[in-house]
Amino acid sequence: MVIPERVGVIGLGIMGSAMSANLIGAGFSVRGYDVLARRRNELSRAGGQAARSVRDLAQRAPIVITSLPSSAALLEVAAELARARHPGQIVIETSTLPIAIKEQARKLLAVTGITLLDCPLSGTGAQARVKDIAVYASGQRSAYRRCRPIFEGFARTHFFLGPFGAGSKMKFLANLLVAIHNVSAAEALVLGMKAGLDPATMVKVLSDGAGSSRMLQIRGPMMARNDYRDATMKVGVWQKDMRIITEFARELDCPTPLFAATTAVYNAAMALGFEDADTASVCAVLENWAAIRRRSSRS
């Protein structure tokens, strides 16, 4: 009997849990760790094994995937992996974080013979659950080749983009487009609502035409239902990604007028209490603005 490849997953949130489930389904032996016991228990129920700590996981997994919420979390995990001293280990870093922070983690791990790959993901949590995401890989090519079967276990496609950091650069571009397309989908639907069109019909028809986008297809149904509770990307988390893209563009002195225009909409979503809701809630923001304009015009 062939023993399935052992894979460790650190960070079992929306994306980490989805990757773990798909890898388990693909026949991999998955050992996972998260600071929240609830998430570790969910992994066990899904057929994986819960690790007691990062170091416990590191000692049992030659390849580790990290899906983390912040720069501080990545540096803390990298330090723990380095202390575990498992030379030859490969770490697939999938978070969306500043390149400088990932480079710091890469150097920290390299001292102990561990290779860090910069591999952010393109896709929502809902897409991740059905293996409809892309991996933007960068770093050591030989390590990327070693990880290809794992990428194929949890993603629809994967790309090798070159030197460490190129994957993150591509992800920043992808998220810039997501930010714009998400708001543009909401803008079109709110305009249609004001014109008396049925939201569900608009999503169906527009998704099948030249004006379609993946954001309209994926988040349009949520906008039509006006239900943003099943978050595949929380507004509060998205704020972190927006700041990273803004700083990336500023460092390159590159104008991003459409992206900049969406910032006020996402900020308003936070102000209206949608921090833990899906980013599709920008539709509710625009509906609110439209209602305010209507009341103002009547007064």
PDB file of C-alpha atoms in Angstrom:
ATOM      1  CA  MET A   1       0.000   0.000   0.000  1.00  0.00           C
ATOM      2  CA  VAL A   2       1.336   3.434  -0.954  1.00  0.00           C
ATOM      3  CA  ILE A   3       1.403   5.845   1.976  1.00  0.00           C
ATOM      4  CA  PRO A   4      -0.185   9.176   0.952  1.00  0.00           C
ATOM      5  CA  GLU A   5       2.080  12.228   0.843  1.00  0.00           C
ATOM      6  CA  ARG A   6       2.081  13.961   4.220  1.00  0.00           C
ATOM      7  CA  VAL A   7       1.155  17.644   4.119  1.00  0.00           C
ATOM      8  CA  GLY A   8       0.955  20.085   6.997  1.00  0.00           C
ATOM      9  CA  VAL A   9      -1.430  23.046   6.971  1.00  0.00           C
ATOM     10  CA  ILE A  10      -0.936  25.942   9.390  1.00  0.00           C
ATOM     11  CA  GLY A  11      -3.945  28.256   9.548  1.00  0.00           C
ATOM     12  CA  LEU A  12      -7.324  26.531   9.183  1.00  0.00           C
ATOM     13  CA  GLY A  13      -9.532  29.518   8.430  1.00  0.00           C
ATOM     14  CA  ILE A  14     -11.647  29.924   5.299  1.00  0.00           C
ATOM     15  CA  MET A  15      -8.857  29.150   2.823  1.00  0.00           C
ATOM     16  CA  GLY A  16      -6.797  26.796   4.968  1.00  0.00           C
ATOM     17  CA  SER A  17      -9.763  24.571   5.809  1.00  0.00           C
ATOM     18  CA  ALA A  18     -10.814  24.445   2.156  1.00  0.00           C
ATOM     19  CA  MET A  19      -7.321  23.438   1.019  1.00  0.00           C
ATOM     20  CA  SER A  20      -7.143  20.803   3.750  1.00  0.00           C
ATOM     21  CA  ALA A  21     -10.495  19.280   2.772  1.00  0.00           C
ATOM     22  CA  ASN A  22      -9.516  19.068  -0.896  1.00  0.00           C
ATOM     23  CA  LEU A  23      -6.133  17.529  -0.088  1.00  0.00           C
ATOM     24  CA  ILE A  24      -7.801  14.929   2.127  1.00  0.00           C
ATOM     25  CA  GLY A  25     -10.213  14.186  -0.714  1.00  0.00           C
ATOM     26  CA  ALA A  26      -7.262  13.797  -3.084  1.00  0.00           C
ATOM     27  CA  GLY A  27      -5.718  11.135  -0.854  1.00  0.00           C
ATOM     28  CA  PHE A  28      -3.116  13.166   1.041  1.00  0.00           C
ATOM     29  CA  SER A  29      -2.444  12.660   4.738  1.00  0.00           C
ATOM     30  CA  VAL A  30      -3.128  16.112   6.194  1.00  0.00           C
ATOM     31  CA  ARG A  31      -1.954  17.321   9.581  1.00  0.00           C
ATOM     32  CA  GLY A  32      -3.159  20.783  10.534  1.00  0.00           C
ATOM     33  CA  TYR A  33      -2.735  23.403  13.208  1.00  0.00           C
ATOM     34  CA  ASP A  34      -4.646  26.541  14.129  1.00  0.00           C
ATOM     35  CA  VAL A  35      -4.617  28.639  17.267  1.00  0.00           C
ATOM     36  CA  LEU A  36      -8.379  28.007  17.575  1.00  0.00           C
ATOM     37  CA  ALA A  37      -9.273  24.585  18.965  1.00  0.00           C
ATOM     38  CA  ARG A  38     -12.602  24.688  17.109  1.00  0.00           C
ATOM     39  CA  ARG A  39     -10.827  24.694  13.769  1.00  0.00           C
ATOM     40  CA  ARG A  40      -8.518  21.856  14.792  1.00  0.00           C
ATOM     41  CA  ASN A  41     -11.559  19.804  15.769  1.00  0.00           C
ATOM     42  CA  GLU A  42     -13.219  20.546  12.423  1.00  0.00           C
ATOM     43  CA  LEU A  43     -10.131  19.245  10.629  1.00  0.00           C
ATOM     44  CA  SER A  44     -10.261  16.014  12.629  1.00  0.00           C
ATOM     45  CA  ARG A  45     -13.919  15.536  11.718  1.00  0.00           C
ATOM     46  CA  ALA A  46     -13.013  16.089   8.048  1.00  0.00           C
ATOM     47  CA  GLY A  47     -10.497  13.242   8.127  1.00  0.00           C
ATOM     48  CA  GLY A  48      -7.297  15.113   8.957  1.00  0.00           C
ATOM     49  CA  GLN A  49      -5.084  15.018  12.026  1.00  0.00           C
ATOM     50  CA  ALA A  50      -4.837  17.929  14.434  1.00  0.00           C
ATOM     51  CA  ALA A  51      -1.340  18.935  15.547  1.00  0.00           C
ATOM     52  CA  ARG A  52      -0.685  20.179  19.070  1.00  0.00           C
ATOM     53  CA  SER A  53       1.542  23.027  17.896  1.00  0.00           C
ATOM     54  CA  VAL A  54       3.474  24.408  14.926  1.00  0.00           C
ATOM     55  CA  ARG A  55       6.560  22.485  16.054  1.00  0.00           C
ATOM     56  CA  ASP A  56       4.578  19.253  16.392  1.00  0.00           C
ATOM     57  CA  LEU A  57       3.298  19.697  12.843  1.00  0.00           C
ATOM     58  CA  ALA A  58       6.736  20.604  11.460  1.00  0.00           C
ATOM     59  CA  GLN A  59       8.294  17.391  12.738  1.00  0.00           C
ATOM     60  CA  ARG A  60       5.777  15.263  10.846  1.00  0.00           C
ATOM     61  CA  ALA A  61       5.287  17.078   7.506  1.00  0.00           C
ATOM     62  CA  PRO A  62       7.992  17.441   4.828  1.00  0.00           C
ATOM     63  CA  ILE A  63       5.808  19.999   3.034  1.00  0.00           C
ATOM     64  CA  VAL A  64       3.865  22.643   4.935  1.00  0.00           C
ATOM     65  CA  ILE A  65       1.220  25.077   3.681  1.00  0.00           C
ATOM     66  CA  THR A  66       0.704  28.338   5.575  1.00  0.00           C
ATOM     67  CA  SER A  67      -2.498  30.385   5.315  1.00  0.00           C
ATOM     68  CA  LEU A  68      -2.174  33.211   7.805  1.00  0.00           C
ATOM     69  CA  PRO A  69      -4.033  36.456   8.607  1.00  0.00           C
ATOM     70  CA  SER A  70      -1.170  38.853   9.277  1.00  0.00           C
ATOM     71  CA  SER A  71       2.518  39.654   8.941  1.00  0.00           C
ATOM     72  CA  ALA A  72       3.016  39.036  12.646  1.00  0.00           C
ATOM     73  CA  ALA A  73       1.466  35.582  12.326  1.00  0.00           C
ATOM     74  CA  LEU A  74       3.763  34.649   9.429  1.00  0.00           C
ATOM     75  CA  LEU A  75       6.908  35.765  11.241  1.00  0.00           C
ATOM     76  CA  GLU A  76       5.861  33.933  14.406  1.00  0.00           C
ATOM     77  CA  VAL A  77       5.159  30.724  12.463  1.00  0.00           C
ATOM     78  CA  ALA A  78       8.415  31.047  10.506  1.00  0.00           C
ATOM     79  CA  ALA A  79      10.354  31.371  13.762  1.00  0.00           C
ATOM     80  CA  GLU A  80       8.667  28.237  15.137  1.00  0.00           C
ATOM     81  CA  LEU A  81       9.406  26.276  11.956  1.00  0.00           C
ATOM     82  CA  ALA A  82      13.025  27.424  12.058  1.00  0.00           C
ATOM     83  CA  ARG A  83      13.351  26.296  15.677  1.00  0.00           C
ATOM     84  CA  ALA A  84      11.940  22.882  14.716  1.00  0.00           C
ATOM     85  CA  ARG A  85      14.999  22.469  12.415  1.00  0.00           C
ATOM     86  CA  HIS A  86      13.722  20.222   9.643  1.00  0.00           C
ATOM     87  CA  PRO A  87      16.273  20.714   6.787  1.00  0.00           C
ATOM     88  CA  GLY A  88      14.865  20.042   3.324  1.00  0.00           C
ATOM     89  CA  GLN A  89      11.358  21.032   4.345  1.00  0.00           C
ATOM     90  CA  ILE A  90       9.345  23.147   1.891  1.00  0.00           C
ATOM     91  CA  VAL A  91       6.885  25.773   3.096  1.00  0.00           C
ATOM     92  CA  ILE A  92       4.177  26.898   0.657  1.00  0.00           C
ATOM     93  CA  GLU A  93       3.213  30.398   1.837  1.00  0.00           C
ATOM     94  CA  THR A  94      -0.269  31.226   0.455  1.00  0.00           C
ATOM     95  CA  SER A  95      -1.190  34.365   2.416  1.00  0.00           C
ATOM     96  CA  THR A  96      -1.578  37.838   0.923  1.00  0.00           C
ATOM     97  CA  LEU A  97       1.070  39.863   2.751  1.00  0.00           C
ATOM     98  CA  PRO A  98       3.747  42.473   1.937  1.00  0.00           C
ATOM     99  CA  ILE A  99       6.647  41.028  -0.042  1.00  0.00           C
ATOM    100  CA  ALA A 100       9.184  42.465   2.415  1.00  0.00           C
ATOM    101  CA  ILE A 101       7.614  40.430   5.239  1.00  0.00           C
ATOM    102  CA  LYS A 102       7.652  37.244   3.169  1.00  0.00           C
ATOM    103  CA  GLU A 103      11.283  37.891   2.273  1.00  0.00           C
ATOM    104  CA  GLN A 104      12.097  38.260   5.968  1.00  0.00           C
ATOM    105  CA  ALA A 105      10.435  34.909   6.650  1.00  0.00           C
ATOM    106  CA  ARG A 106      12.254  33.310   3.707  1.00  0.00           C
ATOM    107  CA  LYS A 107      15.660  34.371   5.047  1.00  0.00           C
ATOM    108  CA  LEU A 108      14.801  33.198   8.551  1.00  0.00           C
ATOM    109  CA  LEU A 109      13.900  29.723   7.262  1.00  0.00           C
ATOM    110  CA  ALA A 110      16.786  29.480   4.781  1.00  0.00           C
ATOM    111  CA  VAL A 111      19.298  29.592   7.656  1.00  0.00           C
ATOM    112  CA  THR A 112      18.013  26.191   8.823  1.00  0.00           C
ATOM    113  CA  GLY A 113      17.756  24.688   5.331  1.00  0.00           C
ATOM    114  CA  ILE A 114      14.020  25.235   4.859  1.00  0.00           C
ATOM    115  CA  THR A 115      12.742  26.568   1.532  1.00  0.00           C
ATOM    116  CA  LEU A 116       9.905  29.099   1.498  1.00  0.00           C
ATOM    117  CA  LEU A 117       7.840  29.481  -1.674  1.00  0.00           C
ATOM    118  CA  ASP A 118       5.735  32.598  -2.250  1.00  0.00           C
ATOM    119  CA  CYS A 119       2.435  31.131  -3.483  1.00  0.00           C
ATOM    120  CA  PRO A 120      -0.595  33.395  -2.954  1.00  0.00           C
ATOM    121  CA  LEU A 121      -3.978  32.153  -4.145  1.00  0.00           C
ATOM    122  CA  SER A 122      -6.455  33.758  -6.516  1.00  0.00           C
ATOM    123  CA  GLY A 123     -10.053  32.971  -5.667  1.00  0.00           C
ATOM    124  CA  THR A 124     -12.643  33.303  -2.932  1.00  0.00           C
ATOM    125  CA  GLY A 125     -13.275  30.926  -0.072  1.00  0.00           C
ATOM    126  CA  ALA A 126     -16.305  29.561  -1.923  1.00  0.00           C
ATOM    127  CA  GLN A 127     -14.115  28.856  -4.931  1.00  0.00           C
ATOM    128  CA  ALA A 128     -11.479  27.247  -2.724  1.00  0.00           C
ATOM    129  CA  ARG A 129     -14.059  24.802  -1.370  1.00  0.00           C
ATOM    130  CA  VAL A 130     -14.728  23.484  -4.893  1.00  0.00           C
ATOM    131  CA  LYS A 131     -11.054  23.594  -5.988  1.00  0.00           C
ATOM    132  CA  ASP A 132     -11.650  26.585  -8.287  1.00  0.00           C
ATOM    133  CA  ILE A 133      -8.585  28.631  -7.328  1.00  0.00           C
ATOM    134  CA  ALA A 134      -5.242  29.449  -8.956  1.00  0.00           C
ATOM    135  CA  VAL A 135      -1.807  29.298  -7.330  1.00  0.00           C
ATOM    136  CA  TYR A 136       0.675  32.060  -8.213  1.00  0.00           C
ATOM    137  CA  ALA A 137       3.954  30.358  -7.301  1.00  0.00           C
ATOM    138  CA  SER A 138       7.384  31.943  -7.127  1.00  0.00           C
ATOM    139  CA  GLY A 139      10.752  31.105  -5.621  1.00  0.00           C
ATOM    140  CA  GLN A 140      12.977  28.066  -6.062  1.00  0.00           C
ATOM    141  CA  ARG A 141      11.875  26.231  -9.217  1.00  0.00           C
ATOM    142  CA  SER A 142      12.946  22.778  -7.986  1.00  0.00           C
ATOM    143  CA  ALA A 143      10.825  23.228  -4.837  1.00  0.00           C
ATOM    144  CA  TYR A 144       7.887  24.315  -7.006  1.00  0.00           C
ATOM    145  CA  ARG A 145       8.222  21.133  -9.075  1.00  0.00           C
ATOM    146  CA  ARG A 146       8.222  19.063  -5.881  1.00  0.00           C
ATOM    147  CA  CYS A 147       4.974  20.717  -4.809  1.00  0.00           C
ATOM    148  CA  ARG A 148       3.060  20.387  -8.077  1.00  0.00           C
ATOM    149  CA  PRO A 149       1.066  17.302  -6.984  1.00  0.00           C
ATOM    150  CA  ILE A 150      -0.019  19.206  -3.879  1.00  0.00           C
ATOM    151  CA  PHE A 151      -1.100  22.247  -5.892  1.00  0.00           C
ATOM    152  CA  GLU A 152      -3.123  19.928  -8.114  1.00  0.00           C
ATOM    153  CA  GLY A 153      -4.725  18.487  -4.997  1.00  0.00           C
ATOM    154  CA  PHE A 154      -6.323  21.761  -3.903  1.00  0.00           C
ATOM    155  CA  ALA A 155      -6.303  24.123  -6.931  1.00  0.00           C
ATOM    156  CA  ARG A 156      -7.750  24.275 -10.428  1.00  0.00           C
ATOM    157  CA  THR A 157      -4.496  25.573 -11.883  1.00  0.00           C
ATOM    158  CA  HIS A 158      -1.058  26.786 -10.874  1.00  0.00           C
ATOM    159  CA  PHE A 159       1.619  28.974 -12.437  1.00  0.00           C
ATOM    160  CA  PHE A 160       5.338  29.326 -11.805  1.00  0.00           C
ATOM    161  CA  LEU A 161       6.089  33.044 -12.145  1.00  0.00           C
ATOM    162  CA  GLY A 162       9.808  33.284 -11.415  1.00  0.00           C
ATOM    163  CA  PRO A 163      11.868  34.710  -8.534  1.00  0.00           C
ATOM    164  CA  PHE A 164      10.529  34.876  -4.996  1.00  0.00           C
ATOM    165  CA  GLY A 165       7.953  37.671  -4.720  1.00  0.00           C
ATOM    166  CA  ALA A 166       6.667  37.468  -8.308  1.00  0.00           C
ATOM    167  CA  GLY A 167       3.695  35.441  -7.095  1.00  0.00           C
ATOM    168  CA  SER A 168       2.682  38.173  -4.663  1.00  0.00           C
ATOM    169  CA  LYS A 169       3.043  40.851  -7.325  1.00  0.00           C
ATOM    170  CA  MET A 170       0.641  38.927  -9.553  1.00  0.00           C
ATOM    171  CA  LYS A 171      -1.753  38.451  -6.633  1.00  0.00           C
ATOM    172  CA  PHE A 172      -1.786  42.197  -5.964  1.00  0.00           C
ATOM    173  CA  LEU A 173      -2.876  42.748  -9.570  1.00  0.00           C
ATOM    174  CA  ALA A 174      -5.558  40.084  -9.258  1.00  0.00           C
ATOM    175  CA  ASN A 175      -6.909  41.645  -6.071  1.00  0.00           C
ATOM    176  CA  LEU A 176      -6.885  45.101  -7.645  1.00  0.00           C
ATOM    177  CA  LEU A 177      -9.202  43.727 -10.342  1.00  0.00           C
ATOM    178  CA  VAL A 178     -11.351  41.946  -7.759  1.00  0.00           C
ATOM    179  CA  ALA A 179     -11.802  45.190  -5.812  1.00  0.00           C
ATOM    180  CA  ILE A 180     -12.946  47.029  -8.936  1.00  0.00           C
ATOM    181  CA  HIS A 181     -15.109  44.246 -10.403  1.00  0.00           C
ATOM    182  CA  ASN A 182     -16.853  43.646  -7.075  1.00  0.00           C
ATOM    183  CA  VAL A 183     -17.903  47.293  -6.778  1.00  0.00           C
ATOM    184  CA  SER A 184     -18.763  47.569 -10.489  1.00  0.00           C
ATOM    185  CA  ALA A 185     -21.072  44.531 -10.203  1.00  0.00           C
ATOM    186  CA  ALA A 186     -22.798  46.113  -7.203  1.00  0.00           C
ATOM    187  CA  GLU A 187     -23.080  49.462  -8.988  1.00  0.00           C
ATOM    188  CA  ALA A 188     -24.770  47.895 -12.006  1.00  0.00           C
ATOM    189  CA  LEU A 189     -27.211  45.904  -9.874  1.00  0.00           C
ATOM    190  CA  VAL A 190     -28.200  48.910  -7.743  1.00  0.00           C
ATOM    191  CA  LEU A 191     -28.787  50.971 -10.886  1.00  0.00           C
ATOM    192  CA  GLY A 192     -30.963  48.177 -12.232  1.00  0.00           C
ATOM    193  CA  MET A 193     -32.898  47.925  -8.972  1.00  0.00           C
ATOM    194  CA  LYS A 194     -33.650  51.636  -9.129  1.00  0.00           C
ATOM    195  CA  ALA A 195     -34.874  51.079 -12.675  1.00  0.00           C
ATOM    196  CA  GLY A 196     -37.268  48.389 -11.467  1.00  0.00           C
ATOM    197  CA  LEU A 197     -35.426  45.290 -12.665  1.00  0.00           C
ATOM    198  CA  ASP A 198     -35.446  42.043 -10.681  1.00  0.00           C
ATOM    199  CA  PRO A 199     -32.032  41.457  -8.988  1.00  0.00           C
ATOM    200  CA  ALA A 200     -31.916  37.685  -9.629  1.00  0.00           C
ATOM    201  CA  THR A 201     -32.830  38.188 -13.281  1.00  0.00           C
ATOM    202  CA  MET A 202     -30.117  40.811 -13.671  1.00  0.00           C
ATOM    203  CA  VAL A 203     -27.474  38.472 -12.269  1.00  0.00           C
ATOM    204  CA  LYS A 204     -28.582  35.664 -14.597  1.00  0.00           C
ATOM    205  CA  VAL A 205     -28.699  37.793 -17.742  1.00  0.00           C
ATOM    206  CA  LEU A 206     -25.649  39.987 -17.125  1.00  0.00           C
ATOM    207  CA  SER A 207     -23.520  36.985 -16.144  1.00  0.00           C
ATOM    208  CA  ASP A 208     -24.110  35.542 -19.611  1.00  0.00           C
ATOM    209  CA  GLY A 209     -23.073  38.638 -21.546  1.00  0.00           C
ATOM    210  CA  ALA A 210     -20.106  40.795 -22.452  1.00  0.00           C
ATOM    211  CA  GLY A 211     -20.336  42.736 -19.195  1.00  0.00           C
ATOM    212  CA  SER A 212     -19.872  39.675 -17.015  1.00  0.00           C
ATOM    213  CA  SER A 213     -17.061  39.121 -14.500  1.00  0.00           C
ATOM    214  CA  ARG A 214     -16.214  36.374 -12.023  1.00  0.00           C
ATOM    215  CA  MET A 215     -17.224  38.736  -9.231  1.00  0.00           C
ATOM    216  CA  LEU A 216     -20.660  39.223 -10.780  1.00  0.00           C
ATOM    217  CA  GLN A 217     -21.030  35.461 -11.186  1.00  0.00           C
ATOM    218  CA  ILE A 218     -19.800  34.595  -7.687  1.00  0.00           C
ATOM    219  CA  ARG A 219     -21.002  37.524  -5.582  1.00  0.00           C
ATOM    220  CA  GLY A 220     -23.961  38.648  -7.695  1.00  0.00           C
ATOM    221  CA  PRO A 221     -26.291  36.017  -6.175  1.00  0.00           C
ATOM    222  CA  MET A 222     -25.407  37.248  -2.672  1.00  0.00           C
ATOM    223  CA  MET A 223     -26.122  40.807  -3.761  1.00  0.00           C
ATOM    224  CA  ALA A 224     -29.454  39.746  -5.274  1.00  0.00           C
ATOM    225  CA  ARG A 225     -30.466  38.011  -2.019  1.00  0.00           C
ATOM    226  CA  ASN A 226     -29.126  40.887   0.115  1.00  0.00           C
ATOM    227  CA  ASP A 227     -27.534  38.237   2.351  1.00  0.00           C
ATOM    228  CA  TYR A 228     -23.837  38.578   3.139  1.00  0.00           C
ATOM    229  CA  ARG A 229     -23.513  36.353   6.200  1.00  0.00           C
ATOM    230  CA  ASP A 230     -21.717  33.402   4.552  1.00  0.00           C
ATOM    231  CA  ALA A 231     -18.489  35.328   4.076  1.00  0.00           C
ATOM    232  CA  THR A 232     -15.875  33.956   1.692  1.00  0.00           C
ATOM    233  CA  MET A 233     -13.827  37.140   2.166  1.00  0.00           C
ATOM    234  CA  LYS A 234     -14.671  39.328   5.123  1.00  0.00           C
ATOM    235  CA  VAL A 235     -14.665  43.098   4.654  1.00  0.00           C
ATOM    236  CA  GLY A 236     -12.387  43.492   7.671  1.00  0.00           C
ATOM    237  CA  VAL A 237      -9.801  41.120   6.221  1.00  0.00           C
ATOM    238  CA  TRP A 238     -10.114  42.714   2.784  1.00  0.00           C
ATOM    239  CA  GLN A 239      -9.055  46.042   4.295  1.00  0.00           C
ATOM    240  CA  LYS A 240      -5.621  44.488   4.877  1.00  0.00           C
ATOM    241  CA  ASP A 241      -5.370  43.484   1.215  1.00  0.00           C
ATOM    242  CA  MET A 242      -6.466  46.950   0.083  1.00  0.00           C
ATOM    243  CA  ARG A 243      -3.711  48.560   2.153  1.00  0.00           C
ATOM    244  CA  ILE A 244      -1.085  46.220   0.705  1.00  0.00           C
ATOM    245  CA  ILE A 245      -2.087  47.040  -2.887  1.00  0.00           C
ATOM    246  CA  THR A 246      -2.184  50.760  -2.141  1.00  0.00           C
ATOM    247  CA  GLU A 247       1.354  50.664  -0.713  1.00  0.00           C
ATOM    248  CA  PHE A 248       2.599  48.485  -3.590  1.00  0.00           C
ATOM    249  CA  ALA A 249       1.330  50.994  -6.157  1.00  0.00           C
ATOM    250  CA  ARG A 250       2.692  53.928  -4.144  1.00  0.00           C
ATOM    251  CA  GLU A 251       6.174  52.368  -4.024  1.00  0.00           C
ATOM    252  CA  LEU A 252       6.117  52.050  -7.826  1.00  0.00           C
ATOM    253  CA  ASP A 253       4.660  55.554  -8.235  1.00  0.00           C
ATOM    254  CA  CYS A 254       1.901  54.062 -10.401  1.00  0.00           C
ATOM    255  CA  PRO A 255      -1.580  55.650 -10.561  1.00  0.00           C
ATOM    256  CA  THR A 256      -4.529  53.341  -9.825  1.00  0.00           C
ATOM    257  CA  PRO A 257      -7.545  55.668 -10.116  1.00  0.00           C
ATOM    258  CA  LEU A 258     -10.269  53.010 -10.401  1.00  0.00           C
ATOM    259  CA  PHE A 259      -8.900  51.012  -7.482  1.00  0.00           C
ATOM    260  CA  ALA A 260      -8.586  54.181  -5.411  1.00  0.00           C
ATOM    261  CA  ALA A 261     -12.217  55.035  -6.158  1.00  0.00           C
ATOM    262  CA  THR A 262     -13.388  51.771  -4.587  1.00  0.00           C
ATOM    263  CA  THR A 263     -11.680  52.512  -1.262  1.00  0.00           C
ATOM    264  CA  ALA A 264     -14.497  54.767  -0.038  1.00  0.00           C
ATOM    265  CA  VAL A 265     -17.056  52.032  -0.722  1.00  0.00           C
ATOM    266  CA  TYR A 266     -15.182  49.405   1.298  1.00  0.00           C
ATOM    267  CA  ASN A 267     -14.552  51.923   4.094  1.00  0.00           C
ATOM    268  CA  ALA A 268     -18.278  52.660   4.167  1.00  0.00           C
ATOM    269  CA  ALA A 269     -18.994  48.942   4.465  1.00  0.00           C
ATOM    270  CA  MET A 270     -16.860  48.902   7.609  1.00  0.00           C
ATOM    271  CA  ALA A 271     -18.648  51.958   8.975  1.00  0.00           C
ATOM    272  CA  LEU A 272     -22.060  50.377   8.332  1.00  0.00           C
ATOM    273  CA  GLY A 273     -21.163  47.300  10.387  1.00  0.00           C
ATOM    274  CA  PHE A 274     -20.233  44.844   7.631  1.00  0.00           C
ATOM    275  CA  GLU A 275     -16.750  44.061   9.003  1.00  0.00           C
ATOM    276  CA  ASP A 276     -17.504  40.326   9.348  1.00  0.00           C
ATOM    277  CA  ALA A 277     -19.739  40.166   6.264  1.00  0.00           C
ATOM    278  CA  ASP A 278     -18.705  39.179   2.747  1.00  0.00           C
ATOM    279  CA  THR A 279     -17.271  41.922   0.548  1.00  0.00           C
ATOM    280  CA  ALA A 280     -20.358  41.535  -1.644  1.00  0.00           C
ATOM    281  CA  SER A 281     -21.931  43.821   0.995  1.00  0.00           C
ATOM    282  CA  VAL A 282     -20.637  46.792  -1.001  1.00  0.00           C
ATOM    283  CA  CYS A 283     -23.969  46.381  -2.792  1.00  0.00           C
ATOM    284  CA  ALA A 284     -25.763  47.215   0.459  1.00  0.00           C
ATOM    285  CA  VAL A 285     -23.526  50.284   0.782  1.00  0.00           C
ATOM    286  CA  LEU A 286     -24.502  51.554  -2.660  1.00  0.00           C
ATOM    287  CA  GLU A 287     -28.168  50.799  -1.944  1.00  0.00           C
ATOM    288  CA  ASN A 288     -27.833  52.857   1.232  1.00  0.00           C
ATOM    289  CA  TRP A 289     -26.255  55.738  -0.682  1.00  0.00           C
ATOM    290  CA  ALA A 290     -29.023  55.571  -3.290  1.00  0.00           C
ATOM    291  CA  ALA A 291     -31.674  55.698  -0.546  1.00  0.00           C
ATOM    292  CA  ILE A 292     -29.991  58.737   1.024  1.00  0.00           C
ATOM    293  CA  ARG A 293     -29.961  60.529  -2.338  1.00  0.00           C
ATOM    294  CA  ARG A 294     -33.659  59.761  -2.806  1.00  0.00           C
ATOM    295  CA  ARG A 295     -34.543  61.141   0.625  1.00  0.00           C
ATOM    296  CA  SER A 296     -32.423  64.239   0.004  1.00  0.00           C
ATOM    297  CA  SER A 297     -34.103  64.931  -3.311  1.00  0.00           C
ATOM    298  CA  ARG A 298     -37.530  64.769  -1.645  1.00  0.00           C
ATOM    299  CA  SER A 299     -36.657  67.171   1.175  1.00  0.00           C
TER     300      SER A 299
END
